[in-house]
mmCIF file of C-alpha atoms in Angstrom:
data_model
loop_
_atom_site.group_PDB
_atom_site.id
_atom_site.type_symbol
_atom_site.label_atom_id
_atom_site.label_comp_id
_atom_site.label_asym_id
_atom_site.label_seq_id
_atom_site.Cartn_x
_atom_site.Cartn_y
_atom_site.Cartn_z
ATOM 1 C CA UNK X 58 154.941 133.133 55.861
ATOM 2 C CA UNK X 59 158.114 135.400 56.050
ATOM 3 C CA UNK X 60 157.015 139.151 56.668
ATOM 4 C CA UNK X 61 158.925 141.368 54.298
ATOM 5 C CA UNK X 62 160.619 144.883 54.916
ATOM 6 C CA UNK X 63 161.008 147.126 51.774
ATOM 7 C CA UNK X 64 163.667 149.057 51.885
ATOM 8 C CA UNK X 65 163.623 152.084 49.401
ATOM 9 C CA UNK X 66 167.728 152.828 49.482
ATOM 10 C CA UNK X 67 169.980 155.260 48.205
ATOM 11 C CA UNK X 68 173.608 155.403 49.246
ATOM 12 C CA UNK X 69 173.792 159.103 49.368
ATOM 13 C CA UNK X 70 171.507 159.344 52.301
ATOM 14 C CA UNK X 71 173.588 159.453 55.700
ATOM 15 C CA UNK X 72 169.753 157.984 56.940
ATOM 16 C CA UNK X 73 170.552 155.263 54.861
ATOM 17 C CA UNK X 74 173.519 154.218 57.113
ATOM 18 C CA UNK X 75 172.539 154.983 60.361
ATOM 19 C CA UNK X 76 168.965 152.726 59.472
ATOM 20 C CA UNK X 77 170.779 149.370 57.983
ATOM 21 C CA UNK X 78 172.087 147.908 61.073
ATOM 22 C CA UNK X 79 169.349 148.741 63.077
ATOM 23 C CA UNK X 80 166.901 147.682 60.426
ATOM 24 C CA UNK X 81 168.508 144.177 60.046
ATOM 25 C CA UNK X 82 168.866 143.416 63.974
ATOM 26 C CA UNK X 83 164.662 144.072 64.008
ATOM 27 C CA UNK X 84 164.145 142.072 60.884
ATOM 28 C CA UNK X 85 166.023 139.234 62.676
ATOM 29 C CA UNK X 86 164.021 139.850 65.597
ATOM 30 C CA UNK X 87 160.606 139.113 63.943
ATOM 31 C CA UNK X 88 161.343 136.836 61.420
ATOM 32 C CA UNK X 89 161.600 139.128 58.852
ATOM 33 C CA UNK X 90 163.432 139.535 55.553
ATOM 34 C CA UNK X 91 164.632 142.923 53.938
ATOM 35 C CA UNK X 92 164.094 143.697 50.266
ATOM 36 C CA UNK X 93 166.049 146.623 49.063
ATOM 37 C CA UNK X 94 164.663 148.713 46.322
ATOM 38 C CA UNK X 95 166.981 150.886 44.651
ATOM 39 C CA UNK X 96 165.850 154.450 43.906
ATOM 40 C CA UNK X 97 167.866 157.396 43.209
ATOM 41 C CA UNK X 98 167.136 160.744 45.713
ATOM 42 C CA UNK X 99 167.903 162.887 43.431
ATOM 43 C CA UNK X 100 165.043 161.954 41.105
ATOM 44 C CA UNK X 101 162.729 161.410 44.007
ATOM 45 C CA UNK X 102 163.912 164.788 44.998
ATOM 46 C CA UNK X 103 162.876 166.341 41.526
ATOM 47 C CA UNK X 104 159.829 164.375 41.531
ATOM 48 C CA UNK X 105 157.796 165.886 44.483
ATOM 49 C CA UNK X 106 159.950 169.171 44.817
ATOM 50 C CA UNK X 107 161.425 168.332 48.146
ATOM 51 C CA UNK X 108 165.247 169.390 49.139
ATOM 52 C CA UNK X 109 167.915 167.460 51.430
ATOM 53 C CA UNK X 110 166.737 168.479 54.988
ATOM 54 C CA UNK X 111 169.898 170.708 55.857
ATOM 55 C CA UNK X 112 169.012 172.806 52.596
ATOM 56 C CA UNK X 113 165.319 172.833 52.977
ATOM 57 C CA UNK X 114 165.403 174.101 56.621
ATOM 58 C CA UNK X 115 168.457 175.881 56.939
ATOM 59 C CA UNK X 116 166.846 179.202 57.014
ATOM 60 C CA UNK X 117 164.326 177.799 60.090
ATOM 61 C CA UNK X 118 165.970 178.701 63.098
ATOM 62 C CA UNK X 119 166.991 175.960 65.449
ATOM 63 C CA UNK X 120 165.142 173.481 63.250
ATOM 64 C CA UNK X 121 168.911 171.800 61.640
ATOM 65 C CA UNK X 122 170.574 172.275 65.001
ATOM 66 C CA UNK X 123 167.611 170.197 66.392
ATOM 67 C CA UNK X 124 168.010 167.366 63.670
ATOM 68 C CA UNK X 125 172.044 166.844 64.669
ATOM 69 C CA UNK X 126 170.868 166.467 68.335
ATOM 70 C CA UNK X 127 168.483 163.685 67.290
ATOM 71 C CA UNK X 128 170.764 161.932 64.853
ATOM 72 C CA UNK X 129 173.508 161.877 67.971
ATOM 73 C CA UNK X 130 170.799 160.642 70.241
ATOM 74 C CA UNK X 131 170.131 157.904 67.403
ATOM 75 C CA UNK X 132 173.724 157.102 67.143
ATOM 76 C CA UNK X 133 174.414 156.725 71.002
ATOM 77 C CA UNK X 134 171.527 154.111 71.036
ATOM 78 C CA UNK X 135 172.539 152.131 68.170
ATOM 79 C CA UNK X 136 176.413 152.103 68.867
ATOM 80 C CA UNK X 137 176.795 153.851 65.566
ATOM 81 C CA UNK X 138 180.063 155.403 66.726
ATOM 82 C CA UNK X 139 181.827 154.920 63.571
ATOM 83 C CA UNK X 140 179.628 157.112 61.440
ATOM 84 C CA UNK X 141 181.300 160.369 60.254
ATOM 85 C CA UNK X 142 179.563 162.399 57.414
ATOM 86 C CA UNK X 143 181.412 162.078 54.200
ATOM 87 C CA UNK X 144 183.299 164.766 52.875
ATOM 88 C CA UNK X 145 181.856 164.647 49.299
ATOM 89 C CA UNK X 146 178.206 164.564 50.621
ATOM 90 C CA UNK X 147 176.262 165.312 48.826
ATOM 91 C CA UNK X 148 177.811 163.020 45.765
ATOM 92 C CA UNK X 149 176.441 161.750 42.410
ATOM 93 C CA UNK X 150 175.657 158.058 43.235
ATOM 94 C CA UNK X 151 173.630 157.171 39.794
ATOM 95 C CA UNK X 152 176.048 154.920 38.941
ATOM 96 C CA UNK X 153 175.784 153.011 42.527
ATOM 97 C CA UNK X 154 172.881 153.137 41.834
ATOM 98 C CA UNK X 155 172.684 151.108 38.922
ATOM 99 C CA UNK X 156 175.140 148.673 39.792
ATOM 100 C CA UNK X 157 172.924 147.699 43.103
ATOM 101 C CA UNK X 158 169.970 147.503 40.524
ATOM 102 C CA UNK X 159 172.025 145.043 38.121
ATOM 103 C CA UNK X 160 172.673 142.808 41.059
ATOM 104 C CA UNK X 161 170.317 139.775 41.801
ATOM 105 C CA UNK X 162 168.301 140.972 44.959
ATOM 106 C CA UNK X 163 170.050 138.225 47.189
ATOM 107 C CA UNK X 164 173.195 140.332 46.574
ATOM 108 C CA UNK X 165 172.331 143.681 47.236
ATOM 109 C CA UNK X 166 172.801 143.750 51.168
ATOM 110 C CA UNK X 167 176.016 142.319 50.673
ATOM 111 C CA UNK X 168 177.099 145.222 48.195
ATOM 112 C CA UNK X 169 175.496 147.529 50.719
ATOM 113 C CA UNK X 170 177.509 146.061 53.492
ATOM 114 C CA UNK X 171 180.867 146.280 51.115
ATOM 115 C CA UNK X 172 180.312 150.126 50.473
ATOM 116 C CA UNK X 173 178.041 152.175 53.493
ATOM 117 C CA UNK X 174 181.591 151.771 55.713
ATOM 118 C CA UNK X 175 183.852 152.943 53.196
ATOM 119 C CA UNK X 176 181.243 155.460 52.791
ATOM 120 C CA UNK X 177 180.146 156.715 55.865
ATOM 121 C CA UNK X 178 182.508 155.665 58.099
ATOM 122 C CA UNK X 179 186.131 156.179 56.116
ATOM 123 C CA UNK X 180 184.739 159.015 54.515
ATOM 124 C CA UNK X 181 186.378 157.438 50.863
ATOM 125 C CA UNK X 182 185.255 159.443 47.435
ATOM 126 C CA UNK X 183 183.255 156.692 45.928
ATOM 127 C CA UNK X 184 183.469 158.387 43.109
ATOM 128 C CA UNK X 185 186.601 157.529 41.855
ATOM 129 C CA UNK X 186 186.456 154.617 39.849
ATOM 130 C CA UNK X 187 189.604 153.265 40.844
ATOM 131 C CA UNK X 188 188.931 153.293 44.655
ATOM 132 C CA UNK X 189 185.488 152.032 44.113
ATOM 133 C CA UNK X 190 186.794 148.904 42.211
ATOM 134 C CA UNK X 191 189.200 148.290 44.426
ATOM 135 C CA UNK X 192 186.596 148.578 47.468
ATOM 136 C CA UNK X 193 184.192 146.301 45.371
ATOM 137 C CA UNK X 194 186.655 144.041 45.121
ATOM 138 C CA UNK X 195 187.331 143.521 48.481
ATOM 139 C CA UNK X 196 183.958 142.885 48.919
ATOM 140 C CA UNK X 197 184.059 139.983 46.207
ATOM 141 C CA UNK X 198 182.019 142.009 43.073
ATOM 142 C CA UNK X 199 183.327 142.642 39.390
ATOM 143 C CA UNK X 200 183.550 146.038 39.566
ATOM 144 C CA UNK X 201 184.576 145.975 35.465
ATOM 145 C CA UNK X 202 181.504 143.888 35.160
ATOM 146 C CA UNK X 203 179.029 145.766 37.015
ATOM 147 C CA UNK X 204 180.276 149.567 35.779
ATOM 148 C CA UNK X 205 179.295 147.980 32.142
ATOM 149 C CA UNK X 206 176.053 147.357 32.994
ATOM 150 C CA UNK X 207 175.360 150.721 33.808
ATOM 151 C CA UNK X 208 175.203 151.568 30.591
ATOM 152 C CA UNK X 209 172.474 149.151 29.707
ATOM 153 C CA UNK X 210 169.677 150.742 29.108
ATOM 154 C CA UNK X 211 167.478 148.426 30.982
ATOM 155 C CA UNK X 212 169.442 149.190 33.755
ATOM 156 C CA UNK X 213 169.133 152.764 33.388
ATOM 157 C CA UNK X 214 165.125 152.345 32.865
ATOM 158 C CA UNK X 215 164.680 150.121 35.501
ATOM 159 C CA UNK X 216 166.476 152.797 38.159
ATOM 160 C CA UNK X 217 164.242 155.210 36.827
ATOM 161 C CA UNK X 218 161.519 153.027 37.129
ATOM 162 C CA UNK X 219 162.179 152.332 40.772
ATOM 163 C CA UNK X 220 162.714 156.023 41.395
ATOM 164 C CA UNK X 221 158.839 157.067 39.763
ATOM 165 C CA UNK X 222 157.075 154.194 41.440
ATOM 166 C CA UNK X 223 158.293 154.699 44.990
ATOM 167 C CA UNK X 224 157.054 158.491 44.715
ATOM 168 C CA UNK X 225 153.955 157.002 43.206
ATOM 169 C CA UNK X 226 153.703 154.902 46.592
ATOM 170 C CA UNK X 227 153.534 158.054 48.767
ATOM 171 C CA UNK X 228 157.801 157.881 49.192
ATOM 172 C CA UNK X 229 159.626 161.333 48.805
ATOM 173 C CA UNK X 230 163.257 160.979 50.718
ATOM 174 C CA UNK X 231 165.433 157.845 51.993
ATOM 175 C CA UNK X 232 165.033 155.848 54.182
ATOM 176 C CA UNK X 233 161.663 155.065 52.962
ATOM 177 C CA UNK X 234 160.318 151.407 53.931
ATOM 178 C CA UNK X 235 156.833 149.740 53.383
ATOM 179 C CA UNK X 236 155.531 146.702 55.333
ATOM 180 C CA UNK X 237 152.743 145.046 54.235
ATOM 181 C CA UNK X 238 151.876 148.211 52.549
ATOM 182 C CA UNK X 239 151.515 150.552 55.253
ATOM 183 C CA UNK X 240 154.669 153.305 54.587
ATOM 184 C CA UNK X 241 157.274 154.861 57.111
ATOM 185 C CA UNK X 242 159.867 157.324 56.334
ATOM 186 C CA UNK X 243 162.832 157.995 58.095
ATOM 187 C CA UNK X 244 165.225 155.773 60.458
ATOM 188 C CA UNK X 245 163.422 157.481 63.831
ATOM 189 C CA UNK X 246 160.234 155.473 62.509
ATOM 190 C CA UNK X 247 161.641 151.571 63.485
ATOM 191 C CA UNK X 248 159.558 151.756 66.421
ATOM 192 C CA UNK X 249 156.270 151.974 64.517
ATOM 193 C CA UNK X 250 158.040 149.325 62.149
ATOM 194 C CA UNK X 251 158.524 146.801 65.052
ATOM 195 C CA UNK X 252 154.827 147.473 66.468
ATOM 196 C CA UNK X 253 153.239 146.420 62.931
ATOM 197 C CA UNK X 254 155.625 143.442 63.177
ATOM 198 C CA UNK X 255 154.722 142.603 67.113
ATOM 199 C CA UNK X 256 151.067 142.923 66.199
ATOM 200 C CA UNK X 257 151.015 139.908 62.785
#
């Protein structure tokens, strides 16, 4: 039986990035297949009263200073080298949001893959609709199609959805994965993720 990593995602975490490579060379290690879950931080945020890390800590001396050295050390392992953080961070991505929710599941890594570089390595304003059509277009989606369904309001319900049952499951920020359901936040945690998948 294929072993299955959930992947609780949200493009406006630089986390997000830095995990998706990494995540996808262990799930091809073991066998494994990733399911991504849409959820918006923002809501998740609201939800259990927790605050992007550099806000949170930034009056705990040394503590954000610390977090940049281990994000470099992260990088220099991976070969992350392109990763710059984005000059609109922290940006609205609701409406990414929704368009990787109205996509089939087989599609979502592949509009991940077509937007976290244009993201987080170009540093582009997703935000603008014309950019992002024309970057979703280069990646082979209907941007026109997919902006409409935004506005369903299944769509919108089933983000929301997403958002309330991941914090339900014990998830507060992004990255946020489950395996077999045992949880692990954050990208320094694919060690632990790779034991649990060494030991099945």
């Amino acid at each position: 039986m294929t072993r299955t990593i959930e992947l609780i995602f949200d493009f406006v975490s630089p986390n997000a990035y830095l995990i998706w490579s990494p995540l996808k060379d262990l799930a091809a290690k073991y066998g494994a297949t990733i399911a991504v879950t849409p959820a918006f931080l923002g809501g998740m945020h609201k939800l259990t009263g927790n605050a992007p890390p550099f806000v949170r800590d930034a009056e705990v001396k040394g503590k954000n200073d610390y977090a940049m050295l281990e994000m470099n050390r992260f990088i220099k392992k991976h070969g992350l080298t392109k990763f710059r953080m984005n000059p609109k961070f922290p940006f609205n991505t609701i409406t990414l949001q929704r368009m990787l929710v109205a996509l089939e599941p087989e599609k979502r890594a592949g509009f991940i893959e077509a937007l976290l570089p244009a993201i987080w390595e170009q540093g582009l304003d997703v935000t603008d609709a014309d950019l992002l059509g024309n970057i979703l277009a280069d990646g082979g989606f209907d941007s026109q199609e997919l902006l409409a369904r935004t506005q369903d309001p299944a769509i919108k319900q089933a983000l929301v959805d997403n958002t309330e049952q991941a914090v339900e499951r014990g998830a507060f920020g992004i990255p946020t994965m489950f395996v077999e359901g045992e949880i692990y936040f954050g990208k320094e945690r694919l060690g632990q993720i790779e034991e649990q998948l060494a030991s099945q």
